[in-house]
Short mmCIF file of C-alpha atoms and ligand atoms in Angstrom, two decimals:
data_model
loop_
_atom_site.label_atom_id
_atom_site.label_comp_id
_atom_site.label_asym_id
_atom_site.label_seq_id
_atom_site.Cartn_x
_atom_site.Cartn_y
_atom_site.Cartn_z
CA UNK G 81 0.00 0.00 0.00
CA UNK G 82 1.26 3.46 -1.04
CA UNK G 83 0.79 6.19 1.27
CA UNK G 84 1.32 10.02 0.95
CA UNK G 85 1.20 12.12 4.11
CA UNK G 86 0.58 15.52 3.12
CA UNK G 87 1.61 18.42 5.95
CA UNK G 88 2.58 22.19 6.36
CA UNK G 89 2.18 23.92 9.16
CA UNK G 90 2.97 23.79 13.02
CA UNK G 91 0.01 22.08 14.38
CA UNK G 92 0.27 19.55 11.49
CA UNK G 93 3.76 17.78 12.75
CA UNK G 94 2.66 16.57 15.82
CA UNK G 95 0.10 14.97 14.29
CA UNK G 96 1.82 13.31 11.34
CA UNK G 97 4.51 11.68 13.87
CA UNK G 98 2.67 9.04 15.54
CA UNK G 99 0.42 7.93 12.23
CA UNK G 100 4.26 7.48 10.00
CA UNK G 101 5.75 5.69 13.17
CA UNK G 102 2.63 3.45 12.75
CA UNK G 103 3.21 2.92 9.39
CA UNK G 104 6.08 1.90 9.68
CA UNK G 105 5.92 -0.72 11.82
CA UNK G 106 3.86 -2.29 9.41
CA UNK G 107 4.79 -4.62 6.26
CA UNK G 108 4.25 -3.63 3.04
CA UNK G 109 3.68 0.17 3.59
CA UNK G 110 5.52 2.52 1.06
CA UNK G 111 5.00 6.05 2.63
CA UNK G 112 5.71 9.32 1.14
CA UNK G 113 5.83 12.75 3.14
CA UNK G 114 5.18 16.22 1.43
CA UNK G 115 5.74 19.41 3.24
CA UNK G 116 3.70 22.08 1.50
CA UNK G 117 5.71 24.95 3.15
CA UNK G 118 3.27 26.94 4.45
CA UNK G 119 5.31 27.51 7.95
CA UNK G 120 8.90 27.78 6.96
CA UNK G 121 10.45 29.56 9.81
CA UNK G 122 12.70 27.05 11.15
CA UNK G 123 11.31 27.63 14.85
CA UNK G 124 7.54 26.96 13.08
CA UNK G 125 9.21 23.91 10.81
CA UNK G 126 12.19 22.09 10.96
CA UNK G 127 13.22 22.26 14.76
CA UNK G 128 9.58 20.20 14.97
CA UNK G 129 10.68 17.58 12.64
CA UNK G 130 14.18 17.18 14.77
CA UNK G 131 12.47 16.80 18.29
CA UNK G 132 9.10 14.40 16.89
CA UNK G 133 11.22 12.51 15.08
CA UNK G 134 9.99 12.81 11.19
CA UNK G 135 12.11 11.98 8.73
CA UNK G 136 13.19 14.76 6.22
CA UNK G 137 9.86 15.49 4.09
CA UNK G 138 10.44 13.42 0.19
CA UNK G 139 8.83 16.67 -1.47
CA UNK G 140 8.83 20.20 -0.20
CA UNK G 141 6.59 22.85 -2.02
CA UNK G 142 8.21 25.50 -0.58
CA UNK G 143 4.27 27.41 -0.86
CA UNK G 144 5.35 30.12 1.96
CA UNK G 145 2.64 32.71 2.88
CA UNK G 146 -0.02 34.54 1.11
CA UNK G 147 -3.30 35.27 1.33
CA UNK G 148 -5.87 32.14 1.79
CA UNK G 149 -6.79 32.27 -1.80
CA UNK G 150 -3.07 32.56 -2.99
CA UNK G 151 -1.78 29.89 -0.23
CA UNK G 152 -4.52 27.34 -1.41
CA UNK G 153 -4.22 27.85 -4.61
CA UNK G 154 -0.39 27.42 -4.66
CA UNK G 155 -0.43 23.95 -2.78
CA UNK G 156 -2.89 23.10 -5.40
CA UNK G 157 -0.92 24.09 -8.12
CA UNK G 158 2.27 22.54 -7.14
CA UNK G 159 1.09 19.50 -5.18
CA UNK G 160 -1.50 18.20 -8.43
CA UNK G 161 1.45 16.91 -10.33
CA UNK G 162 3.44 15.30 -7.21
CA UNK G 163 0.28 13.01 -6.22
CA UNK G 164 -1.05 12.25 -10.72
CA UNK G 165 2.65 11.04 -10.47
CA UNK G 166 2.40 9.05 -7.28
CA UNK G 167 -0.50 7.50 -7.82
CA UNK G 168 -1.00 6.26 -3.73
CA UNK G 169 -3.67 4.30 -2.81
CA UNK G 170 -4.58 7.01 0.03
CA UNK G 171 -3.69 10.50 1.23
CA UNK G 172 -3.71 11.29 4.06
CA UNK G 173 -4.71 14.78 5.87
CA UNK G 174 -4.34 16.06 9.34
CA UNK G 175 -5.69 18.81 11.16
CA UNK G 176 -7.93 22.08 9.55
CA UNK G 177 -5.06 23.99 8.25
CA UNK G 178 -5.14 25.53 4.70
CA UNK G 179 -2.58 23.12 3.40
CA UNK G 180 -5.43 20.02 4.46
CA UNK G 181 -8.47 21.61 2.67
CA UNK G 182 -6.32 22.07 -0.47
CA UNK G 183 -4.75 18.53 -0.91
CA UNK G 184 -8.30 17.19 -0.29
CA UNK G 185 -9.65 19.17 -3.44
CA UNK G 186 -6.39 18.34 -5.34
CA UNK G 187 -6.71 14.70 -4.49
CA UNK G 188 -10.85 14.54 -4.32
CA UNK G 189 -10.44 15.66 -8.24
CA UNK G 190 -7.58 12.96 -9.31
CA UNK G 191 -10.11 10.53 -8.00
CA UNK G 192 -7.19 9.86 -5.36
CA UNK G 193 -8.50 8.44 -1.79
CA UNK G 194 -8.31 10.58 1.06
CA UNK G 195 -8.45 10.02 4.73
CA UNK G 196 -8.51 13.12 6.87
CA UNK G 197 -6.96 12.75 10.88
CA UNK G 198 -9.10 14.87 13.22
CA UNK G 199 -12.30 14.88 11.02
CA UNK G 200 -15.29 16.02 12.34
CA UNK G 201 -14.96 18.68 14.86
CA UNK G 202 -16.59 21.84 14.69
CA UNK G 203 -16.74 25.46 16.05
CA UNK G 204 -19.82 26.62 14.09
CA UNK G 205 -17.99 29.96 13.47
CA UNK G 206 -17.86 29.98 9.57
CA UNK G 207 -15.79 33.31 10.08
CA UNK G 208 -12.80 31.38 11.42
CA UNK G 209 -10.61 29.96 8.17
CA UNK G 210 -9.99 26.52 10.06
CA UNK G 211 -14.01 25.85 9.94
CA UNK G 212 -14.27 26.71 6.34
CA UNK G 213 -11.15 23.84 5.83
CA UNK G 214 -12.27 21.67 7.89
CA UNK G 215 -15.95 21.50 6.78
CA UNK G 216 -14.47 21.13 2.77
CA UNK G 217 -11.87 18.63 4.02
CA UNK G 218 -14.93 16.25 5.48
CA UNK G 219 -17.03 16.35 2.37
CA UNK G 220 -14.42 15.11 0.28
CA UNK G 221 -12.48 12.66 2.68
CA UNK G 222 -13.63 9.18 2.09
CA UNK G 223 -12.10 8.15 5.39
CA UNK G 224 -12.30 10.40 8.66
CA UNK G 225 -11.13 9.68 11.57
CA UNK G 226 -12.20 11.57 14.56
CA UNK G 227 -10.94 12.28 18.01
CA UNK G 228 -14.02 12.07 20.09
CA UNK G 229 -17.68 11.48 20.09
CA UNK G 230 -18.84 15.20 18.70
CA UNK G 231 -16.82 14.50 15.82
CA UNK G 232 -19.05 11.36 14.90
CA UNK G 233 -22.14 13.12 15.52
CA UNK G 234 -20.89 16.40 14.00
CA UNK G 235 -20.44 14.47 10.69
CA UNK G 236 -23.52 12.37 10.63
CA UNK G 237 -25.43 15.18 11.06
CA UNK G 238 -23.59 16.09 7.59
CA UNK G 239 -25.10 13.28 6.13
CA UNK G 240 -21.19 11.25 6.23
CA UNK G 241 -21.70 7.75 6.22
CA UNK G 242 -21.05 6.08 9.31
CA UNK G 243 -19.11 3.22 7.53
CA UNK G 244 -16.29 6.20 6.40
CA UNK G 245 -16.05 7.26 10.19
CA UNK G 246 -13.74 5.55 12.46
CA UNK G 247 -13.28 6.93 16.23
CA UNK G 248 -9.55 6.10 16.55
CA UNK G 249 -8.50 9.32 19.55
CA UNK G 250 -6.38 11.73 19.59
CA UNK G 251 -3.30 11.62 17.85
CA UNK G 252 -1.98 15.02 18.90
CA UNK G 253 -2.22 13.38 22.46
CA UNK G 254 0.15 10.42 21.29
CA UNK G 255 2.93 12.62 20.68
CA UNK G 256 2.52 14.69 23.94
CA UNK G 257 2.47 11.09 25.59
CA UNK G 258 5.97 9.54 23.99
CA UNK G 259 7.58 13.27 24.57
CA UNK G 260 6.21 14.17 27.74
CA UNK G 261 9.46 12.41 29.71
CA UNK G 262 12.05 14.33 27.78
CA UNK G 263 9.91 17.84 27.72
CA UNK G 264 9.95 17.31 31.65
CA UNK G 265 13.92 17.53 31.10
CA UNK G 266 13.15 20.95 29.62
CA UNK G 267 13.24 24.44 31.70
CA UNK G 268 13.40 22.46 35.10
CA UNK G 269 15.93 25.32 36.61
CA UNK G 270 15.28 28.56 35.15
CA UNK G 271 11.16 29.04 35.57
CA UNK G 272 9.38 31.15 38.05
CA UNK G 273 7.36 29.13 40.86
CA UNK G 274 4.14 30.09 39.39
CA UNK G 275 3.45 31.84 36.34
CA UNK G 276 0.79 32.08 33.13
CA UNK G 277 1.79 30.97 29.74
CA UNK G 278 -0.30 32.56 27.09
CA UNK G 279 -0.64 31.85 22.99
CA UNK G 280 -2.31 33.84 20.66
CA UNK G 281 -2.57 34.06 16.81
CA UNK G 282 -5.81 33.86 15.58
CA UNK G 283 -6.46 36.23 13.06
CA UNK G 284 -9.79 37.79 15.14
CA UNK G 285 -7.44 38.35 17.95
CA UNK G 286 -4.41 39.59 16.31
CA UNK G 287 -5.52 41.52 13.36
CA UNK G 288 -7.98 43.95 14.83
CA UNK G 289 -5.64 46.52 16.48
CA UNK G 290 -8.23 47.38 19.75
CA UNK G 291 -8.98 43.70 20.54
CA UNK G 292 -4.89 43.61 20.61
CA UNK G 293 -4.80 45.99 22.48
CA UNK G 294 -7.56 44.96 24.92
CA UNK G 295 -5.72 41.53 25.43
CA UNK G 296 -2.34 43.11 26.16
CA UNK G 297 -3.49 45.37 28.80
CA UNK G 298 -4.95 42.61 30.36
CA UNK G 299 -2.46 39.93 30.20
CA UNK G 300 -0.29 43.36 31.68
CA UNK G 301 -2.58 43.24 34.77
CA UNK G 302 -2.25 39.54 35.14
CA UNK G 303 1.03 40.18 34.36
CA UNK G 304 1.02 42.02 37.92
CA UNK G 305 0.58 39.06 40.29
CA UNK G 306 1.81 35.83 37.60
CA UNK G 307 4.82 36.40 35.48
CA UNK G 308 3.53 36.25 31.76
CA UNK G 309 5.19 33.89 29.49
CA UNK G 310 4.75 34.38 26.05
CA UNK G 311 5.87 32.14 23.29
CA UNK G 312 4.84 34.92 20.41
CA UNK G 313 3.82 33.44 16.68
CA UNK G 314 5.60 35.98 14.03
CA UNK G 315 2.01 36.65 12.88
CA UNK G 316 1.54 38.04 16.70
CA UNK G 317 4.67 39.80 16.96
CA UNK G 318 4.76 41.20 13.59
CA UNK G 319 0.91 42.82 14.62
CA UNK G 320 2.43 44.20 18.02
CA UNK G 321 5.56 46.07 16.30
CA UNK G 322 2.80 47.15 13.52
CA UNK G 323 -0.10 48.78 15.44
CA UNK G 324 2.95 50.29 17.87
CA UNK G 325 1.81 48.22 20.88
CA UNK G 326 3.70 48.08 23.82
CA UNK G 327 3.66 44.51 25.80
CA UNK G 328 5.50 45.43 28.47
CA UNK G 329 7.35 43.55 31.00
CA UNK G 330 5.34 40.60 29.40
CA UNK G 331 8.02 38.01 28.73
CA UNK G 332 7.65 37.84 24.79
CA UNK G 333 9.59 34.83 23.45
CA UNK G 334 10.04 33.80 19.90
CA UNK G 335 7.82 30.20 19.07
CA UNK G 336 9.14 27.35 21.17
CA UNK G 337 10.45 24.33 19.54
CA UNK G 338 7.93 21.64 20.69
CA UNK G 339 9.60 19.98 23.83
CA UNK G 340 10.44 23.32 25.19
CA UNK G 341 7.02 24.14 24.88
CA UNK G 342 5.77 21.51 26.41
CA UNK G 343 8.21 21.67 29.22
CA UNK G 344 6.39 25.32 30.20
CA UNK G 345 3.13 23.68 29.08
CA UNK G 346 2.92 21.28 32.01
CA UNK G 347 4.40 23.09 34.33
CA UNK G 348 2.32 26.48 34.49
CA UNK G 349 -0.01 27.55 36.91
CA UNK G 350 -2.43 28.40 34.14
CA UNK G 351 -2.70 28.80 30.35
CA UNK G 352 -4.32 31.71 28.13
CA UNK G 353 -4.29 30.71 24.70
CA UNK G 354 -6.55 30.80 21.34
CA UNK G 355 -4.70 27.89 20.40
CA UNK G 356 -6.85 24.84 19.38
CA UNK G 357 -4.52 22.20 20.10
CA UNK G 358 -3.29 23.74 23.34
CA UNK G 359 -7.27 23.25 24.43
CA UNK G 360 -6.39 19.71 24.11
CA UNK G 361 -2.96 19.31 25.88
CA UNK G 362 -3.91 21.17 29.18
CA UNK G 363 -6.94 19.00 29.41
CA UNK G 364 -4.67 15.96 29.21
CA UNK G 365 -2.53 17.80 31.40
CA UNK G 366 -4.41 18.88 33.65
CA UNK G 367 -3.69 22.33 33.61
CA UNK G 368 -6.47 25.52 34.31
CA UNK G 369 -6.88 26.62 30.27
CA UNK G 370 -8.54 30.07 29.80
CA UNK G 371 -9.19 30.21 25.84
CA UNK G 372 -9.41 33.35 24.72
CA UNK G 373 -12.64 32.54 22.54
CA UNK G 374 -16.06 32.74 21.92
CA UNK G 375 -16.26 29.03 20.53
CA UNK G 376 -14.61 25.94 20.67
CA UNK G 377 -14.07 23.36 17.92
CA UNK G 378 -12.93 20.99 20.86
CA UNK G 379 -16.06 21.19 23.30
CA UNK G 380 -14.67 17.84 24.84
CA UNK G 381 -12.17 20.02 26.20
CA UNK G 382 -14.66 22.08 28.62
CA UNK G 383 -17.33 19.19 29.35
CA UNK G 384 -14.71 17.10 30.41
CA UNK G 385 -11.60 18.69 30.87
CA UNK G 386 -9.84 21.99 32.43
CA UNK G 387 -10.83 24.49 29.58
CA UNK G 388 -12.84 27.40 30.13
CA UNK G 389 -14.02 30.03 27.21
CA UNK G 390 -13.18 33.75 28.46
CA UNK G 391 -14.13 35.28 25.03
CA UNK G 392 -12.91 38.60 24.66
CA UNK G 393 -14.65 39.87 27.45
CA UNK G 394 -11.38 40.90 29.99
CA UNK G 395 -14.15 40.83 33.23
CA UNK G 396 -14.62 37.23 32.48
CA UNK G 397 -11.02 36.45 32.56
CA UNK G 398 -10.38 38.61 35.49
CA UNK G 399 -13.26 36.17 37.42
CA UNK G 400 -11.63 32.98 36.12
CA UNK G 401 -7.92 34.03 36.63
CA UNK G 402 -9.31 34.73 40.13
CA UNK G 403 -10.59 31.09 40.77
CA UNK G 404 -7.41 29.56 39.37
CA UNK G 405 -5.19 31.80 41.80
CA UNK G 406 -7.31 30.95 44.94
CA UNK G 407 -6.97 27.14 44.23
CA UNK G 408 -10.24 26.58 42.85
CA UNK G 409 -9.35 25.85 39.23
CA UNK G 410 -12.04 23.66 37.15
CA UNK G 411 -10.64 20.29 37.41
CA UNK G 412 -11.10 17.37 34.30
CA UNK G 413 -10.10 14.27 33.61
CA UNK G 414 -8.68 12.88 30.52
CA UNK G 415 -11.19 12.09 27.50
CA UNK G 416 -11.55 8.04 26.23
CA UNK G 417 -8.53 7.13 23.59
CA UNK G 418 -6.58 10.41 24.42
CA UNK G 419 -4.32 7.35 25.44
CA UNK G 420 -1.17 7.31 23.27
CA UNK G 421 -2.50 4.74 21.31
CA UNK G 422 -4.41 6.52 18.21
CA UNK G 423 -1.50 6.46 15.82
CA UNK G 424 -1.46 2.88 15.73
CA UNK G 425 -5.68 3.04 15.37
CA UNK G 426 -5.49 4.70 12.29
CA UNK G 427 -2.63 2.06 11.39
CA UNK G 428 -5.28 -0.83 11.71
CA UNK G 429 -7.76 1.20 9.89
CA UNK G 430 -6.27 1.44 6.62
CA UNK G 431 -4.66 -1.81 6.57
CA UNK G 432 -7.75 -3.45 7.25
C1 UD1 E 530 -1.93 28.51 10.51
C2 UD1 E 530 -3.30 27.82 10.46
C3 UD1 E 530 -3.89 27.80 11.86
C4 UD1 E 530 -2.93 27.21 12.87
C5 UD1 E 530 -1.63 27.99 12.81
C6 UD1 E 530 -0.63 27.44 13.81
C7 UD1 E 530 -4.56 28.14 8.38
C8 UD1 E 530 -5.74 28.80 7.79
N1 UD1 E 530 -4.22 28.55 9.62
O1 UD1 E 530 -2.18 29.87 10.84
O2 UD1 E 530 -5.06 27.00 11.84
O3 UD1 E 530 -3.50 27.31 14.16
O4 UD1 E 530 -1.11 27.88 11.47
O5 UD1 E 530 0.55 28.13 13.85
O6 UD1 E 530 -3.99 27.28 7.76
N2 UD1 E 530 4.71 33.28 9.17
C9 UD1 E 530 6.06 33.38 9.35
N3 UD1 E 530 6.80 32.22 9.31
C10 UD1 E 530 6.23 31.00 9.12
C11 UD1 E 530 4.85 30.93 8.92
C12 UD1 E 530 4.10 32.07 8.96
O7 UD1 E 530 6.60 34.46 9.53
O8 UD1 E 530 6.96 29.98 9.12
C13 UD1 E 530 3.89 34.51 9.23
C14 UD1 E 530 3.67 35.15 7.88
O9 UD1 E 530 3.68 36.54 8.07
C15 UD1 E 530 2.28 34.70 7.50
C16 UD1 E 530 1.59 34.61 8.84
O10 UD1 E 530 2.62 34.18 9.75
O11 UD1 E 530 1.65 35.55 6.62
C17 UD1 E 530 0.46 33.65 8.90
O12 UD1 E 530 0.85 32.35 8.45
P1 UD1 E 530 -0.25 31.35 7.81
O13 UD1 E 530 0.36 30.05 7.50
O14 UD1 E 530 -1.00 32.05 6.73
O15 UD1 E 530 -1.31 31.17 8.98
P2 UD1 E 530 -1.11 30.99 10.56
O16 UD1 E 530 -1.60 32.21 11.23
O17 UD1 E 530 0.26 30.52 10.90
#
């Protein structure tokens, strides 16, 4: 069986690992990896492919940014003749990132199979890029696997099939599981006691120069009584320098390579993030996870785990910073087949 893994940007890698080291336990799998590009930065790209472990992509596209019409329509462009030529007998997708909704048309066209990893979940915010990919992506897949129960019922509502939907877990979660140990090894010495680690890049959060604004001066009051640590995506940073913000004595870091990350990740007293993966870790964590959102495409994240949506609305997060610092943090537990294990689930899958 031929298999091309298709990829390209940060949240994509950790994802990717687990379902190749699968793979490739298996006999008679011939697997292909293509990089579209779309991060590039070495500290959004390659230091991710050193620490999880992937081997150097077989095809890089080299797309690089753009808007969302040009991005998409690059991959397309250069990726159509890479997969006519391979001819696999599936391709796979992962996550709701621009580089997943445009392999799925590419490949939906050349009558190529597609299986997408992390089908089915949904914010309902058709504003948000990610919703528009990920609601394309499903249509087209003809195998998705999901990460939790809304996903399932998310996409039979759709009108999927249930015979193209397979529950396999999360396989963002297998990756924090093998790493976890060796993240631990990471910023043990040189962290204050307590402190808040914050995220932000969406695009509604980022872009507008007020809401910026708004979230700065309060992360600069939390700021006050937490040390701020913030890991700052070049989209964020490049917004702050443009709109002339000041962030203060936040600590403003470049991104973290993923085991440095991590190593903050489960050791802070709190996270504030728009992330959607980072919903996902502090659940399994167990860490207090203030999302900085209206809506959640991971609602198994605040049933069941440690996530709570602030919004934009600073009173809100004032109230829930509050409960964190006086010990009374929501607590979770740890969603069914968030085990480690989901990898080798979609393994089974498409050798059956
Ligand atoms: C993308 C995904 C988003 C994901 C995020 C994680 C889409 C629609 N969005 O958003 O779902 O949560 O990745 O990081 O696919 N840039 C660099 N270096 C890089 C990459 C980007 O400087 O290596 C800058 C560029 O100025 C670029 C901007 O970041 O224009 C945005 O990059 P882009 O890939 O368009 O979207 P992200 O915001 O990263």
């Amino acid at each position: 069986m031929k298999v091309v893994h298709i990829v390209g940007a940060r949240p994509n890698f950790m994802k990717v690992a687990p379902v190749l080291n699968a793979l490739k336990a298996r006999k008679g799998i011939v697997q292909t990896l293509v990089h579209t590009g779309q991060h590039y930065d070495v500290n959004m790209s390659g230091v991710f492919f050193e620490q999880l472990g992937i081997p150097v992509p077989d095809v890089n596209l080299a797309v690089g940014s753009g808007s969302h019409a040009k991005q998409t329509a690059e991959i397309m462009t250069r990726l159509e003749p890479v997969v006519a030529e391979q001819k696999p007998d599936i391709v796979l997708v992962y996550g709701d990132v621009n580089s997943t909704m445009a392999t799925a048309l590419v490949c939906a066209k050349l009558g190529l199979r597609v299986g997408h990893v992390e089908a089915g979940l949904r914010s309902f915010d058709r504003t948000m890029p990610e919703e528009i990919n990920r609601l394309v992506t499903d249509q087209l897949a003809d195998l998705l696997f999901t990460p939790s129960e809304d996903g399932d019922s998310n996409l039979l509502r759709e009108g999927i099939p249930s015979e193209k939907i397979f529950r396999v877990g999360n396989v963002m979660i297998d990756s924090l599981v093998r790493l976890l140990p060796a993240a631990r090894q990471h910023h043990k010495n040189d962290l204050p006691e307590r402190f808040a680690l914050v995220t932000l890049h969406r695009p509604a959060n980022v872009d507008d120069s007020s809401t910026l604004r708004g979230i700065l001066q309060c992360l600069l009051e939390v700021n006050q009584g937490l040390a701020v640590i913030f890991p700052a995506h070049p989209r964020t940073r490049k917004r702050i320098f443009d709109f002339g913000l000041d962030a203060g004595q936040l600590r403003v870091l470049d991104p973290l390579p993923y085991l440095g990350f991590l190593g903050l990740l489960c050791r802070a007293t709190l996270v504030i993030t728009d992330s959607g993966g980072i919903q996902e870790e502090t659940t399994y964590l167990g860490v207090p996870c203030l999302t900085v959102r209206e809506n959640t495409e991971r609602p198994i994240t605040v049933s069941q785990g440690t996530n709570v949506l602030v919004g934009r609305d600073p009173v809100k997060l004032r109230v829930e910073l509050a409960k964190v610092l006086a010990g009374n943090a929501k607590k979770g537990s740890v969603p069914p087949l968030w085990d480690g294990k989901a990898g080798e689930r979609v393994a089974e899958v498409l050798v059956r």
